[in-house]
């Protein structure tokens, strides 16, 4: 997609749209650097020359420092509100960097960094909506009969974008961004919205409430989590799409394991398997069987666990051209479940191999929480293989990941691993891990 001339023209157009001269943008960048407590920028004339080079016929890419400052400039609308959605100046600015040749990874990092500032400042749903849809949504909430497809698409984009930031932003910040979207879907469903739009709105409500249930669990509000999952399940039943019902039950089961116990989780998994078998998604079905295998292994049921894993691999390897949830589960995830089963009912060495392969596959920011869980389990396997010191090397990385994301399950798994290190509590390397845990979590 690289087109450096087009990228430079976009940067120039953004500046002029704000009514800023070259010197005006330079002064804005200098002020921002002071506000963000960055080292001071050079004099206005020097910064102005840099701005001119970014917009030249043969443009120069802004360096990382200037990229961040420009991102902050264009993250706010001229009225001073955060605006990140499609059609915003911020979205256009990121596209300009892409045209200039910047990597997708760096662009994603910029977006996350600025979203952190937005959540610090209390930015909410409207920051993630395209500017024209902000007005449409406000109108629709007051008069649901005026809801249109673009408004619902805007709400769906909020849920998708918050979900994409899991692993990049702390859970509590994601909850802040998502909560207004959940409330908006509730108000619109209380409607009446135009009948043809109801199914799509229900889909958005299912996704929003399921994610909100998970985030409430992560922030240790189990009562709110159960209520949100119940709401998601009700809307999924009204949609009559089995794969979505199964997805809700599985997400709920995964958090229930750590909140109310295996018995309640087993009932949810049984529902998930039952509904997934009649659904349209082989990936969702594979995930349901994998979760069933884990619960059977935790209960010590070797044959049932092996059978469920075989079914999960069969589903995973079944080709389906138009799976409605193609990214919901992957071989990397499934190898993590295999590792858990081996840890409970099999060979710790095989478990270690499965965890290692799973962690290598779970490389995206969105998978950071799952990677931390898998790596902690890999450390458990090392302890059981008689190499506790090597286990602590892995656990240091897990502490950092659990702290940065605020993930509750990685923290629980870390406590389990630390308990298994008690026979070596007098060793310096265990003391170093305890210091790291204390620094990160204060306990």
CSV table of C-alpha atoms in Angstrom, one decimal:
chain,number,residue,atom,x,y,z
A,1,UNK,CA,0.0,0.0,0.0
A,2,UNK,CA,3.0,2.3,0.2
A,3,UNK,CA,2.5,5.6,-1.7
A,4,UNK,CA,4.8,8.2,-0.2
A,5,UNK,CA,3.5,11.1,-2.2
A,6,UNK,CA,0.0,10.3,-1.2
A,7,UNK,CA,1.0,9.9,2.5
A,8,UNK,CA,2.7,13.3,2.4
A,9,UNK,CA,-0.3,14.9,0.8
A,10,UNK,CA,-2.5,13.4,3.5
A,11,UNK,CA,-0.4,14.9,6.3
A,12,UNK,CA,-0.5,18.3,4.6
A,13,UNK,CA,-4.3,18.1,4.2
A,14,UNK,CA,-4.8,17.2,7.9
A,15,UNK,CA,-2.7,20.1,9.0
A,16,UNK,CA,-4.5,22.6,6.7
A,17,UNK,CA,-7.9,21.2,7.7
A,18,UNK,CA,-7.0,22.2,11.3
A,19,UNK,CA,-6.1,25.7,10.1
A,20,UNK,CA,-2.5,25.2,11.1
A,21,UNK,CA,0.5,26.7,9.3
A,22,UNK,CA,3.8,24.9,9.4
A,23,UNK,CA,4.8,27.0,12.3
A,24,UNK,CA,1.5,26.5,14.0
A,25,UNK,CA,1.8,22.7,13.9
A,26,UNK,CA,5.4,23.1,15.2
A,27,UNK,CA,4.2,25.1,18.2
A,28,UNK,CA,1.4,22.6,18.8
A,29,UNK,CA,4.0,19.7,18.9
A,30,UNK,CA,6.3,21.6,21.2
A,31,UNK,CA,3.4,22.3,23.6
A,32,UNK,CA,2.3,18.6,23.5
A,33,UNK,CA,5.8,17.4,24.3
A,34,UNK,CA,5.8,19.7,27.4
A,35,UNK,CA,2.3,18.5,28.4
A,36,UNK,CA,3.3,14.8,28.0
A,37,UNK,CA,6.5,15.5,30.0
A,38,UNK,CA,8.8,14.5,27.2
A,39,UNK,CA,12.2,16.0,26.7
A,40,UNK,CA,11.8,19.5,25.1
A,41,UNK,CA,11.7,19.7,21.3
A,42,UNK,CA,14.1,22.1,19.4
A,43,UNK,CA,13.0,25.7,18.6
A,44,UNK,CA,10.0,26.4,16.4
A,45,UNK,CA,12.0,27.0,13.3
A,46,UNK,CA,13.7,23.6,13.6
A,47,UNK,CA,10.5,21.7,14.2
A,48,UNK,CA,8.9,23.6,11.3
A,49,UNK,CA,11.6,22.4,9.0
A,50,UNK,CA,10.8,18.8,10.1
A,51,UNK,CA,7.1,19.3,9.4
A,52,UNK,CA,7.9,20.6,5.9
A,53,UNK,CA,10.1,17.5,5.2
A,54,UNK,CA,7.2,15.2,6.1
A,55,UNK,CA,5.0,17.0,3.5
A,56,UNK,CA,7.7,17.4,0.7
A,57,UNK,CA,7.6,16.0,-2.8
A,58,UNK,CA,10.1,13.4,-1.6
A,59,UNK,CA,8.9,13.1,2.0
A,60,UNK,CA,10.8,12.0,5.1
A,61,UNK,CA,9.0,9.7,7.6
A,62,UNK,CA,8.4,11.3,11.0
A,63,UNK,CA,10.5,9.6,13.6
A,64,UNK,CA,8.9,7.6,16.4
A,65,UNK,CA,8.8,10.6,18.8
A,66,UNK,CA,7.1,12.9,16.3
A,67,UNK,CA,4.8,10.1,15.2
A,68,UNK,CA,3.4,9.9,18.8
A,69,UNK,CA,3.1,13.6,19.1
A,70,UNK,CA,1.2,13.9,15.8
A,71,UNK,CA,-1.0,11.0,16.9
A,72,UNK,CA,-2.0,13.0,20.0
A,73,UNK,CA,-2.7,16.1,17.8
A,74,UNK,CA,-5.0,14.2,15.5
A,75,UNK,CA,-6.6,12.0,18.2
A,76,UNK,CA,-8.7,14.9,19.3
A,77,UNK,CA,-11.4,16.6,17.2
A,78,UNK,CA,-11.2,20.4,16.7
A,79,UNK,CA,-13.7,20.6,19.5
A,80,UNK,CA,-11.3,18.8,21.8
A,81,UNK,CA,-13.0,15.4,22.0
A,82,UNK,CA,-11.2,12.1,21.5
A,83,UNK,CA,-12.1,10.6,18.1
A,84,UNK,CA,-10.5,7.4,16.8
A,85,UNK,CA,-13.2,5.8,14.6
A,86,UNK,CA,-13.3,5.5,10.8
A,87,UNK,CA,-13.5,8.8,9.2
A,88,UNK,CA,-11.7,10.6,12.0
A,89,UNK,CA,-8.5,12.7,11.6
A,90,UNK,CA,-6.7,10.1,13.7
A,91,UNK,CA,-7.7,7.2,11.4
A,92,UNK,CA,-6.6,9.3,8.4
A,93,UNK,CA,-3.3,10.1,10.1
A,94,UNK,CA,-2.6,6.4,10.7
A,95,UNK,CA,-3.4,5.7,7.1
A,96,UNK,CA,-0.9,8.4,6.0
A,97,UNK,CA,1.8,6.7,8.0
A,98,UNK,CA,1.0,3.4,6.3
A,99,UNK,CA,1.3,5.1,2.9
A,100,UNK,CA,4.7,6.5,3.9
A,101,UNK,CA,5.8,2.9,4.6
A,102,UNK,CA,5.4,2.5,8.4
A,103,UNK,CA,4.8,-1.0,9.6
A,104,UNK,CA,1.4,-2.3,10.7
A,105,UNK,CA,2.9,-3.3,14.1
A,106,UNK,CA,4.1,0.3,14.8
A,107,UNK,CA,0.8,1.7,13.7
A,108,UNK,CA,-1.0,-0.6,16.1
A,109,UNK,CA,1.4,0.4,18.9
A,110,UNK,CA,0.6,4.1,18.3
A,111,UNK,CA,-3.1,3.4,18.4
A,112,UNK,CA,-2.7,1.6,21.7
A,113,UNK,CA,-0.6,4.3,23.3
A,114,UNK,CA,-3.1,7.0,22.4
A,115,UNK,CA,-6.0,4.9,23.6
A,116,UNK,CA,-4.2,4.6,27.0
A,117,UNK,CA,-4.3,8.4,27.2
A,118,UNK,CA,-8.0,8.5,26.2
A,119,UNK,CA,-8.9,6.0,29.0
A,120,UNK,CA,-6.8,8.0,31.5
A,121,UNK,CA,-8.8,11.1,30.5
A,122,UNK,CA,-12.1,9.3,30.7
A,123,UNK,CA,-12.7,8.9,27.0
A,124,UNK,CA,-15.5,6.5,26.2
A,125,UNK,CA,-17.7,5.1,23.4
A,126,UNK,CA,-17.7,8.2,21.3
A,127,UNK,CA,-13.9,8.1,21.0
A,128,UNK,CA,-14.2,4.8,19.0
A,129,UNK,CA,-17.1,5.9,16.7
A,130,UNK,CA,-16.8,7.7,13.4
A,131,UNK,CA,-17.8,11.3,13.9
A,132,UNK,CA,-21.0,11.1,11.8
A,133,UNK,CA,-22.2,8.1,13.7
A,134,UNK,CA,-21.8,9.8,17.1
A,135,UNK,CA,-24.7,12.1,16.2
A,136,UNK,CA,-26.7,9.2,14.8
A,137,UNK,CA,-26.3,7.2,17.9
A,138,UNK,CA,-27.3,10.0,20.2
A,139,UNK,CA,-30.5,10.5,18.1
A,140,UNK,CA,-31.2,6.7,18.0
A,141,UNK,CA,-31.0,6.5,21.8
A,142,UNK,CA,-33.5,9.3,22.2
A,143,UNK,CA,-35.7,7.9,19.4
A,144,UNK,CA,-34.9,4.2,18.6
A,145,UNK,CA,-37.1,4.3,15.6
A,146,UNK,CA,-34.5,6.4,13.8
A,147,UNK,CA,-31.8,3.8,14.2
A,148,UNK,CA,-30.1,2.9,10.9
A,149,UNK,CA,-27.6,0.3,9.7
A,150,UNK,CA,-24.7,2.6,10.0
A,151,UNK,CA,-25.5,3.3,13.7
A,152,UNK,CA,-25.5,-0.4,14.5
A,153,UNK,CA,-22.3,-0.9,12.4
A,154,UNK,CA,-20.7,1.8,14.5
A,155,UNK,CA,-21.6,0.1,17.7
A,156,UNK,CA,-20.3,-3.2,16.3
A,157,UNK,CA,-17.0,-1.5,15.5
A,158,UNK,CA,-16.6,-0.4,19.1
A,159,UNK,CA,-17.0,-4.0,20.4
A,160,UNK,CA,-14.6,-5.3,17.7
A,161,UNK,CA,-11.9,-2.6,18.5
A,162,UNK,CA,-12.1,-3.1,22.3
A,163,UNK,CA,-11.8,-6.9,21.8
A,164,UNK,CA,-8.8,-6.3,19.6
A,165,UNK,CA,-7.1,-4.4,22.4
A,166,UNK,CA,-7.3,-7.3,24.9
A,167,UNK,CA,-3.7,-8.0,25.8
A,168,UNK,CA,-2.6,-4.5,24.8
A,169,UNK,CA,-4.5,-2.4,27.3
A,170,UNK,CA,-5.3,-3.2,31.0
A,171,UNK,CA,-8.7,-4.9,31.5
A,172,UNK,CA,-10.1,-2.0,33.5
A,173,UNK,CA,-9.4,0.5,30.7
A,174,UNK,CA,-11.1,-1.8,28.2
A,175,UNK,CA,-14.1,-2.1,30.5
A,176,UNK,CA,-14.3,1.7,30.5
A,177,UNK,CA,-14.4,1.8,26.7
A,178,UNK,CA,-16.9,-1.0,26.4
A,179,UNK,CA,-19.5,-0.2,29.1
A,180,UNK,CA,-21.3,2.6,27.2
A,181,UNK,CA,-21.6,0.4,24.1
A,182,UNK,CA,-23.4,-2.3,26.2
A,183,UNK,CA,-25.8,0.3,27.6
A,184,UNK,CA,-26.4,1.7,24.1
A,185,UNK,CA,-27.4,-1.8,22.8
A,186,UNK,CA,-29.8,-2.2,25.8
A,187,UNK,CA,-31.5,1.0,25.1
A,188,UNK,CA,-31.9,0.4,21.5
A,189,UNK,CA,-33.3,-3.1,22.0
A,190,UNK,CA,-35.8,-1.6,24.4
A,191,UNK,CA,-36.7,0.3,21.2
A,192,UNK,CA,-38.6,-0.3,19.2
A,193,UNK,CA,-35.9,-0.1,16.5
A,194,UNK,CA,-36.9,-0.9,12.9
A,195,UNK,CA,-37.7,-4.7,12.7
A,196,UNK,CA,-35.2,-5.6,9.9
A,197,UNK,CA,-32.4,-4.2,12.1
A,198,UNK,CA,-33.2,-6.2,15.2
A,199,UNK,CA,-31.2,-9.4,14.4
A,200,UNK,CA,-28.0,-7.5,13.7
A,201,UNK,CA,-28.5,-5.4,16.8
A,202,UNK,CA,-28.9,-8.6,18.8
A,203,UNK,CA,-25.6,-9.9,17.4
A,204,UNK,CA,-23.9,-6.8,18.6
A,205,UNK,CA,-25.5,-7.2,22.0
A,206,UNK,CA,-24.4,-10.8,22.3
A,207,UNK,CA,-20.8,-9.8,21.4
A,208,UNK,CA,-20.8,-6.8,23.7
A,209,UNK,CA,-22.3,-8.5,26.7
A,210,UNK,CA,-20.1,-11.6,26.3
A,211,UNK,CA,-16.9,-9.4,26.2
A,212,UNK,CA,-18.3,-7.3,29.1
A,213,UNK,CA,-18.9,-10.4,31.1
A,214,UNK,CA,-15.3,-11.5,30.6
A,215,UNK,CA,-14.0,-8.0,31.5
A,216,UNK,CA,-16.1,-7.9,34.7
A,217,UNK,CA,-14.6,-11.2,35.7
A,218,UNK,CA,-11.1,-9.9,35.0
A,219,UNK,CA,-11.8,-6.9,37.3
A,220,UNK,CA,-13.1,-9.3,40.0
A,221,UNK,CA,-16.8,-8.4,39.8
A,222,UNK,CA,-18.2,-11.9,39.6
A,223,UNK,CA,-21.8,-10.8,40.2
A,224,UNK,CA,-21.8,-8.4,37.3
A,225,UNK,CA,-20.0,-11.0,35.2
A,226,UNK,CA,-22.8,-13.6,35.7
A,227,UNK,CA,-25.5,-11.1,34.9
A,228,UNK,CA,-23.8,-10.0,31.7
A,229,UNK,CA,-23.3,-13.6,30.5
A,230,UNK,CA,-27.0,-14.3,31.3
A,231,UNK,CA,-27.9,-11.3,29.2
A,232,UNK,CA,-25.7,-12.4,26.4
A,233,UNK,CA,-27.1,-16.0,26.5
A,234,UNK,CA,-30.7,-14.6,26.4
A,235,UNK,CA,-30.0,-12.5,23.3
A,236,UNK,CA,-28.2,-15.4,21.6
A,237,UNK,CA,-31.2,-17.7,22.2
A,238,UNK,CA,-33.5,-15.1,20.5
A,239,UNK,CA,-31.1,-15.0,17.5
A,240,UNK,CA,-31.4,-18.8,17.2
A,241,UNK,CA,-27.8,-19.2,16.1
A,242,UNK,CA,-26.4,-22.2,17.9
A,243,UNK,CA,-22.7,-21.3,17.4
A,244,UNK,CA,-23.2,-17.9,19.1
A,245,UNK,CA,-25.0,-19.6,22.0
A,246,UNK,CA,-22.1,-22.0,22.3
A,247,UNK,CA,-19.6,-19.2,22.3
A,248,UNK,CA,-21.4,-17.4,25.1
A,249,UNK,CA,-21.5,-20.6,27.2
A,250,UNK,CA,-17.8,-21.3,26.6
A,251,UNK,CA,-16.7,-17.9,27.6
A,252,UNK,CA,-18.8,-18.1,30.7
A,253,UNK,CA,-17.5,-21.6,31.5
A,254,UNK,CA,-13.9,-20.4,31.2
A,255,UNK,CA,-14.4,-17.7,33.9
A,256,UNK,CA,-16.6,-20.0,36.0
A,257,UNK,CA,-13.8,-22.4,36.5
A,258,UNK,CA,-12.0,-19.7,38.5
A,259,UNK,CA,-15.0,-18.1,40.2
A,260,UNK,CA,-17.6,-20.8,41.3
A,261,UNK,CA,-15.8,-24.0,40.4
A,262,UNK,CA,-15.7,-27.0,38.1
A,263,UNK,CA,-19.2,-28.3,38.7
A,264,UNK,CA,-20.9,-25.1,37.4
A,265,UNK,CA,-18.3,-24.9,34.6
A,266,UNK,CA,-19.1,-28.5,33.5
A,267,UNK,CA,-22.8,-27.6,33.1
A,268,UNK,CA,-22.0,-24.7,30.9
A,269,UNK,CA,-19.6,-26.7,28.8
A,270,UNK,CA,-22.2,-29.4,28.3
A,271,UNK,CA,-24.6,-26.8,27.0
A,272,UNK,CA,-21.8,-25.4,24.7
A,273,UNK,CA,-21.0,-28.8,23.3
A,274,UNK,CA,-24.7,-29.5,22.7
A,275,UNK,CA,-25.4,-26.3,20.9
A,276,UNK,CA,-22.1,-26.2,19.0
A,277,UNK,CA,-22.9,-29.6,17.4
A,278,UNK,CA,-25.8,-28.2,15.6
A,279,UNK,CA,-24.1,-24.9,14.8
A,280,UNK,CA,-22.4,-23.6,11.6
A,281,UNK,CA,-18.9,-23.1,13.0
A,282,UNK,CA,-16.4,-26.0,13.2
A,283,UNK,CA,-14.0,-23.7,15.0
A,284,UNK,CA,-16.5,-23.1,17.8
A,285,UNK,CA,-17.2,-26.8,17.9
A,286,UNK,CA,-13.5,-27.6,18.2
A,287,UNK,CA,-13.2,-25.1,21.1
A,288,UNK,CA,-16.2,-26.6,22.9
A,289,UNK,CA,-14.7,-30.1,22.7
A,290,UNK,CA,-11.3,-28.8,23.8
A,291,UNK,CA,-12.8,-27.2,26.9
A,292,UNK,CA,-14.7,-30.4,27.6
A,293,UNK,CA,-11.4,-32.3,27.4
A,294,UNK,CA,-9.8,-29.9,29.9
A,295,UNK,CA,-12.6,-30.4,32.5
A,296,UNK,CA,-12.5,-34.2,32.0
A,297,UNK,CA,-8.7,-34.2,32.5
A,298,UNK,CA,-9.0,-32.0,35.7
A,299,UNK,CA,-11.5,-34.6,37.0
A,300,UNK,CA,-9.0,-37.4,36.2
A,301,UNK,CA,-11.2,-38.9,33.5
A,302,UNK,CA,-8.4,-40.0,31.1
A,303,UNK,CA,-10.5,-41.8,28.4
A,304,UNK,CA,-13.2,-39.1,28.2
A,305,UNK,CA,-10.5,-36.4,27.9
A,306,UNK,CA,-8.7,-38.2,25.1
A,307,UNK,CA,-12.0,-38.7,23.2
A,308,UNK,CA,-12.9,-35.0,23.5
A,309,UNK,CA,-9.4,-34.0,22.3
A,310,UNK,CA,-9.8,-36.3,19.3
A,311,UNK,CA,-13.1,-34.7,18.5
A,312,UNK,CA,-11.6,-31.2,18.8
A,313,UNK,CA,-8.8,-32.1,16.3
A,314,UNK,CA,-11.3,-33.6,13.9
A,315,UNK,CA,-13.4,-30.4,14.0
A,316,UNK,CA,-10.2,-28.2,13.7
A,317,UNK,CA,-9.1,-30.1,10.6
A,318,UNK,CA,-12.6,-30.1,8.9
A,319,UNK,CA,-12.7,-27.6,6.1
A,320,UNK,CA,-15.5,-25.1,6.0
A,321,UNK,CA,-15.2,-22.3,3.5
A,322,UNK,CA,-17.4,-19.8,5.3
A,323,UNK,CA,-17.0,-20.5,9.0
A,324,UNK,CA,-18.8,-17.6,10.9
A,325,UNK,CA,-16.1,-17.5,13.5
A,326,UNK,CA,-12.8,-18.3,11.7
A,327,UNK,CA,-10.5,-16.6,14.2
A,328,UNK,CA,-12.2,-17.9,17.4
A,329,UNK,CA,-9.9,-20.9,17.8
A,330,UNK,CA,-6.7,-22.1,16.3
A,331,UNK,CA,-4.3,-25.1,16.4
A,332,UNK,CA,-2.1,-23.0,18.7
A,333,UNK,CA,-5.0,-22.7,21.2
A,334,UNK,CA,-5.8,-26.4,20.9
A,335,UNK,CA,-2.2,-27.4,21.7
A,336,UNK,CA,-2.5,-25.4,24.9
A,337,UNK,CA,-5.6,-27.5,25.9
A,338,UNK,CA,-3.6,-30.6,25.0
A,339,UNK,CA,-0.9,-29.5,27.3
A,340,UNK,CA,-3.3,-29.0,30.2
A,341,UNK,CA,-4.7,-32.5,29.6
A,342,UNK,CA,-1.2,-34.0,29.6
A,343,UNK,CA,-0.4,-32.1,32.8
A,344,UNK,CA,-3.3,-33.6,34.6
A,345,UNK,CA,-3.6,-37.1,33.2
A,346,UNK,CA,-0.5,-37.8,31.1
A,347,UNK,CA,3.2,-37.1,30.7
A,348,UNK,CA,4.7,-33.7,32.0
A,349,UNK,CA,7.3,-33.9,29.2
A,350,UNK,CA,4.7,-34.1,26.5
A,351,UNK,CA,2.7,-31.4,28.3
A,352,UNK,CA,5.9,-29.1,28.2
A,353,UNK,CA,6.2,-29.7,24.4
A,354,UNK,CA,2.6,-28.9,23.8
A,355,UNK,CA,2.8,-25.7,25.9
A,356,UNK,CA,6.0,-24.6,24.1
A,357,UNK,CA,4.4,-25.0,20.7
A,358,UNK,CA,1.3,-23.3,21.8
A,359,UNK,CA,3.1,-20.3,23.2
A,360,UNK,CA,5.1,-19.9,20.0
A,361,UNK,CA,1.9,-19.8,18.0
A,362,UNK,CA,0.1,-17.3,20.2
A,363,UNK,CA,2.2,-14.3,19.1
A,364,UNK,CA,-0.2,-11.5,18.5
A,365,UNK,CA,-1.0,-8.8,21.1
A,366,UNK,CA,-4.6,-10.1,21.3
A,367,UNK,CA,-3.2,-13.4,22.4
A,368,UNK,CA,-0.9,-12.1,25.1
A,369,UNK,CA,-3.2,-13.1,28.0
A,370,UNK,CA,-3.6,-16.7,26.6
A,371,UNK,CA,0.1,-16.9,26.0
A,372,UNK,CA,0.8,-15.9,29.6
A,373,UNK,CA,-1.6,-18.7,30.8
A,374,UNK,CA,0.1,-21.2,28.6
A,375,UNK,CA,3.6,-20.2,29.6
A,376,UNK,CA,2.7,-20.4,33.3
A,377,UNK,CA,1.5,-23.9,32.7
A,378,UNK,CA,4.7,-24.7,30.8
A,379,UNK,CA,6.6,-23.6,34.0
A,380,UNK,CA,4.4,-26.0,36.0
A,381,UNK,CA,5.5,-28.8,33.7
A,382,UNK,CA,9.2,-27.8,34.2
A,383,UNK,CA,8.7,-28.0,38.0
A,384,UNK,CA,7.2,-31.5,37.7
A,385,UNK,CA,10.1,-32.5,35.4
A,386,UNK,CA,12.5,-31.6,38.2
A,387,UNK,CA,13.8,-28.3,36.8
A,388,UNK,CA,12.3,-25.6,39.1
A,389,UNK,CA,15.0,-23.0,38.4
A,390,UNK,CA,14.2,-23.1,34.6
A,391,UNK,CA,10.5,-22.8,35.6
A,392,UNK,CA,11.2,-19.4,37.3
A,393,UNK,CA,12.7,-18.0,34.1
A,394,UNK,CA,9.4,-18.5,32.4
A,395,UNK,CA,7.4,-17.2,35.4
A,396,UNK,CA,9.2,-13.9,35.4
A,397,UNK,CA,7.9,-13.3,31.9
A,398,UNK,CA,4.4,-14.3,33.1
A,399,UNK,CA,4.5,-11.9,36.0
A,400,UNK,CA,5.2,-9.0,33.6
A,401,UNK,CA,2.4,-10.1,31.2
A,402,UNK,CA,-0.1,-10.6,34.0
A,403,UNK,CA,0.7,-7.2,35.5
A,404,UNK,CA,0.5,-5.3,32.2
A,405,UNK,CA,-2.8,-6.7,31.2
A,406,UNK,CA,-4.5,-7.1,34.6
A,407,UNK,CA,-5.4,-10.6,33.6
A,408,UNK,CA,-7.0,-12.5,36.5
A,409,UNK,CA,-6.5,-16.0,35.2
A,410,UNK,CA,-2.7,-15.6,34.6
A,411,UNK,CA,-2.4,-14.2,38.2
A,412,UNK,CA,-4.3,-17.3,39.5
A,413,UNK,CA,-2.1,-19.6,37.6
A,414,UNK,CA,1.0,-17.8,38.9
A,415,UNK,CA,-0.1,-18.4,42.5
A,416,UNK,CA,-0.6,-22.1,41.7
A,417,UNK,CA,2.9,-22.3,40.2
A,418,UNK,CA,4.4,-20.5,43.1
A,419,UNK,CA,2.8,-22.9,45.6
A,420,UNK,CA,4.6,-25.8,43.8
A,421,UNK,CA,7.9,-24.0,44.3
A,422,UNK,CA,7.6,-24.2,48.1
A,423,UNK,CA,10.2,-27.0,48.5
A,424,UNK,CA,12.8,-24.5,47.0
A,425,UNK,CA,11.6,-21.4,48.9
A,426,UNK,CA,15.1,-20.9,50.4
A,427,UNK,CA,16.8,-20.6,47.0
A,428,UNK,CA,17.9,-17.1,45.8
A,429,UNK,CA,16.1,-17.6,42.5
A,430,UNK,CA,12.7,-18.2,44.2
A,431,UNK,CA,13.4,-15.1,46.3
A,432,UNK,CA,14.0,-13.1,43.1
A,433,UNK,CA,10.6,-14.3,41.8
A,434,UNK,CA,8.9,-13.4,45.1
A,435,UNK,CA,10.4,-9.9,44.8
A,436,UNK,CA,9.1,-9.6,41.3
A,437,UNK,CA,5.6,-10.7,42.4
A,438,UNK,CA,5.7,-8.2,45.2
A,439,UNK,CA,6.7,-5.4,43.0
A,440,UNK,CA,4.0,-6.2,40.4
A,441,UNK,CA,1.1,-7.1,42.6
A,442,UNK,CA,2.0,-5.8,46.1
A,443,UNK,CA,1.3,-9.2,47.7
